[in-house]
Coordinates of C-alpha atoms in Angstrom, one line a residue:
M1425 CA 3.4 5.0 3.2
L1426 CA 5.0 2.5 5.5
S1427 CA 3.2 2.0 8.8
P1428 CA 3.9 -0.1 11.9
H1429 CA 1.9 -3.3 12.4
G1430 CA -0.5 -3.8 15.3
P1431 CA -2.5 -1.3 17.3
D1432 CA -0.3 1.7 16.3
R1433 CA -1.0 1.2 12.6
L1434 CA -4.3 3.1 12.4
R1435 CA -3.0 6.0 14.5
A1436 CA 0.2 6.3 12.4
Q1437 CA -1.8 6.3 9.2
H1438 CA -4.2 9.0 10.5
D1439 CA -1.3 11.2 11.6
K1440 CA 0.5 10.7 8.3
S1441 CA -2.6 11.6 6.3
E1442 CA -3.0 14.8 8.2
E1443 CA 0.7 15.6 7.8
Y1444 CA 0.5 14.9 4.0
E1445 CA -2.6 17.2 3.7
R1446 CA -0.8 20.0 5.6
F1447 CA 2.2 19.8 3.3
G1448 CA 0.1 19.5 0.2
V1449 CA 1.2 16.0 -0.9
R1450 CA -0.9 15.6 -4.1
R1451 CA -1.2 11.8 -4.0
Y1452 CA 0.0 8.7 -2.2
W1453 CA -0.8 5.0 -2.0
R1454 CA -1.3 2.6 0.9
V1455 CA -0.7 -1.1 0.0
Y1456 CA -2.3 -3.8 2.1
P1457 CA -0.9 -7.1 1.0
E1458 CA -2.8 -9.1 3.6
M1459 CA -6.1 -7.8 2.0
E1460 CA -4.7 -7.6 -1.6
M1461 CA -5.8 -4.0 -1.7
I1462 CA -4.3 -0.6 -2.7
E1463 CA -5.8 2.7 -1.5
H1464 CA -5.0 5.7 -3.6
F1465 CA -5.4 9.1 -2.0
L1466 CA -5.7 12.2 -4.2
L1467 CA -5.7 15.7 -2.7
G1468 CA -8.9 17.5 -3.7
P1469 CA -9.4 21.2 -4.4
D1470 CA -10.7 21.6 -0.8
G1471 CA -7.4 20.3 0.6
R1472 CA -8.9 17.0 1.7
Y1473 CA -8.1 13.6 0.3
V1474 CA -10.5 11.7 -2.0
T1475 CA -9.9 7.9 -1.7
E1476 CA -10.1 5.2 -4.3
E1477 CA -9.6 1.5 -3.7
T1478 CA -8.1 -1.1 -6.1
T1479 CA -8.5 -4.7 -5.3
G1480 CA -8.5 -8.0 -7.1
V1481 CA -6.3 -9.8 -9.6
G1482 CA -5.0 -9.2 -13.1
K1483 CA -3.7 -6.0 -14.6
V1484 CA -5.2 -2.6 -13.6
P1485 CA -4.2 1.0 -14.4
G1486 CA -1.9 2.6 -11.8
P1487 CA -4.1 5.1 -10.1
G1488 CA -2.9 8.6 -10.8
F1489 CA -0.2 7.7 -13.3
E1490 CA -1.2 7.7 -16.9
G1491 CA 0.3 4.7 -18.8
L1492 CA 1.2 2.8 -15.6
E1493 CA -0.2 -0.7 -15.3
L1494 CA -0.1 -2.7 -12.1
D1495 CA 0.1 -6.5 -12.4
L1496 CA -1.7 -7.3 -9.1
D1497 CA -1.1 -11.1 -9.4
A1498 CA 2.6 -10.5 -9.6
L1499 CA 2.5 -7.8 -6.9
W1500 CA 0.7 -10.0 -4.4
A1501 CA 2.8 -13.1 -5.2
A1502 CA 6.0 -11.0 -4.7
M1503 CA 4.8 -9.6 -1.4
A1504 CA 3.8 -13.0 -0.1
A1505 CA 7.2 -14.4 -1.1
A1506 CA 9.0 -11.6 0.6
S1507 CA 7.1 -12.1 3.9
A1508 CA 7.5 -15.9 3.9
P1509 CA 10.0 -17.5 6.3
A1510 CA 13.3 -18.2 4.6
A1511 CA 14.1 -21.9 3.9
G1512 CA 17.2 -23.3 5.4
G1513 CA 17.2 -21.3 8.5
A1514 CA 19.1 -22.2 11.7
N1515 CA 16.4 -24.6 12.9
D1516 CA 16.7 -26.5 9.6
A1517 CA 20.5 -27.2 9.9
R1518 CA 20.4 -30.4 11.9

């Protein structure tokens, strides 16, 4: 799930969760790179989501996907690099 930043983020996440439940989406993940955390949501037999959190470093099983392994060190590093300002921007060309 991709959500906006700022004050609308929580509202968007809440609305999406309700929408996913209504449409029977079995599972989804939310990734929070700033907290180095992944939330895994699994639709329970009662039609509501059960939540599991994955945090930390190293390699962990991919929640809900047998055989999938997540390298959290690599994931957090890649996400940090992707959000870092690009070197050699217009202000650097003097």
